[in-house]
XYZ file of C-alpha atoms in Angstrom:
135
model
C -21.604 7.466 -5.703
C -22.751 11.057 -5.689
C -21.871 12.687 -2.417
C -24.725 14.210 -0.442
C -24.724 17.857 0.532
C -24.700 18.030 4.312
C -25.162 21.601 5.667
C -23.866 22.545 9.134
C -22.302 19.207 9.842
C -20.913 19.046 13.350
C -18.678 16.003 14.038
C -18.653 14.518 17.537
C -15.457 13.521 19.276
C -15.828 9.914 18.224
C -16.295 11.069 14.588
C -13.146 13.219 14.845
C -11.180 10.293 16.220
C -12.521 8.152 13.288
C -11.368 10.749 10.797
C -7.875 10.705 12.440
C -7.872 6.963 12.123
C -8.685 7.213 8.434
C -5.809 9.736 7.997
C -3.548 7.301 9.779
C -4.542 4.615 7.261
C -3.532 6.847 4.433
C -0.114 7.406 6.043
C 0.257 3.664 6.484
C -0.432 3.031 2.900
C 2.137 5.566 1.780
C 4.734 4.021 4.202
C 3.877 0.486 2.957
C 4.366 1.521 -0.586
C 7.815 3.003 0.182
C 8.828 -0.242 1.932
C 7.701 -2.391 -1.068
C 9.674 -0.138 -3.352
C 12.787 -0.288 -1.239
C 12.382 -4.095 -0.902
C 12.101 -4.297 -4.740
C 15.142 -2.165 -5.265
C 17.123 -4.088 -2.688
C 16.308 -7.385 -4.390
C 17.523 -5.879 -7.701
C 20.614 -3.914 -6.629
C 21.341 -5.244 -3.241
C 22.739 -8.543 -4.074
C 19.725 -10.845 -3.522
C 20.155 -12.297 -6.958
C 23.888 -12.613 -6.822
C 24.303 -15.654 -4.767
C 26.006 -18.501 -6.479
C 25.529 -22.154 -6.096
C 28.510 -23.624 -4.282
C 29.745 -27.061 -5.382
C 28.045 -26.756 -8.799
C 31.252 -26.426 -10.781
C 30.920 -22.511 -10.869
C 34.052 -22.226 -8.871
C 36.025 -23.630 -11.851
C 34.659 -20.821 -14.073
C 35.380 -17.885 -11.744
C 38.891 -17.284 -13.145
C 37.746 -17.070 -16.751
C 37.216 -13.705 -18.623
C 33.743 -14.702 -19.612
C 32.680 -15.322 -16.077
C 34.128 -12.004 -14.952
C 32.137 -10.145 -17.644
C 28.951 -12.010 -16.975
C 29.217 -11.519 -13.245
C 29.877 -7.767 -13.454
C 27.605 -5.510 -11.370
C 26.040 -3.984 -14.428
C 25.340 -7.360 -16.126
C 23.891 -8.699 -12.888
C 21.809 -5.631 -12.293
C 20.519 -5.663 -15.871
C 19.542 -9.255 -15.541
C 17.932 -8.687 -12.114
C 15.778 -5.774 -13.572
C 14.824 -7.948 -16.559
C 13.910 -11.020 -14.447
C 12.091 -9.220 -11.697
C 8.435 -10.050 -11.493
C 7.018 -6.507 -11.822
C 3.427 -7.749 -12.016
C 3.678 -9.035 -8.427
C 5.213 -5.745 -7.315
C 2.427 -3.598 -8.833
C -0.221 -6.016 -7.523
C 1.245 -5.626 -4.036
C 1.089 -1.933 -4.244
C -2.548 -2.004 -5.497
C -3.265 -4.396 -2.679
C -2.333 -1.790 -0.128
C -4.913 0.501 -1.519
C -7.540 -2.339 -1.399
C -6.636 -3.014 2.307
C -6.942 0.771 3.104
C -10.365 0.957 1.501
C -11.627 -2.068 3.405
C -10.350 -0.506 6.675
C -12.025 2.805 5.829
C -15.305 0.976 5.191
C -14.971 -0.711 8.510
C -14.369 2.561 10.343
C -17.356 4.146 8.587
C -19.612 1.169 9.360
C -18.680 1.223 13.030
C -19.503 4.917 13.109
C -22.917 4.487 11.517
C -23.805 1.939 14.211
C -23.138 4.344 17.116
C -26.483 5.381 18.607
C -25.221 8.845 19.830
C -24.651 10.148 16.282
C -26.789 12.948 14.846
C -28.730 12.403 11.711
C -26.219 14.483 9.689
C -23.303 12.575 11.146
C -24.935 9.241 10.309
C -25.553 10.516 6.803
C -21.927 11.518 6.454
C -20.589 8.203 7.575
C -23.035 6.207 5.429
C -21.757 8.268 2.384
C -18.223 7.465 3.306
C -19.059 3.796 3.772
C -20.680 3.659 0.371
C -17.631 5.204 -1.308
C -18.166 8.922 -1.332
C -15.026 10.927 -1.348
C -12.282 8.704 0.012
C -10.669 7.624 -3.247
């Protein structure tokens, strides 16, 4: 959407609070992305894939050289990186952005429905709701 030119826009206190809420949503998206990344790294390198099945006969193999090589940290980590479902990880990160956009639309819609807004403020929030300048 082409952004409208709004000259001498004065935001009311409620609009300023809405802008702060939108800033907070951006911060939450960044924080969520970091936690998703940390969780992904933990699942690869933190040992989530290193649990063995007890009672499956694996204990008999533990003493062999082949088992020791296959269960080394680098081999386990390499397999964990290979077998990780990266598509799900990247879809999750993209999903955070989609949630943020929906929340921004919700904030903007609430603002457009306030009767105390000036015409310019209403035009501003309508533009935000329709996708102007928050991407």
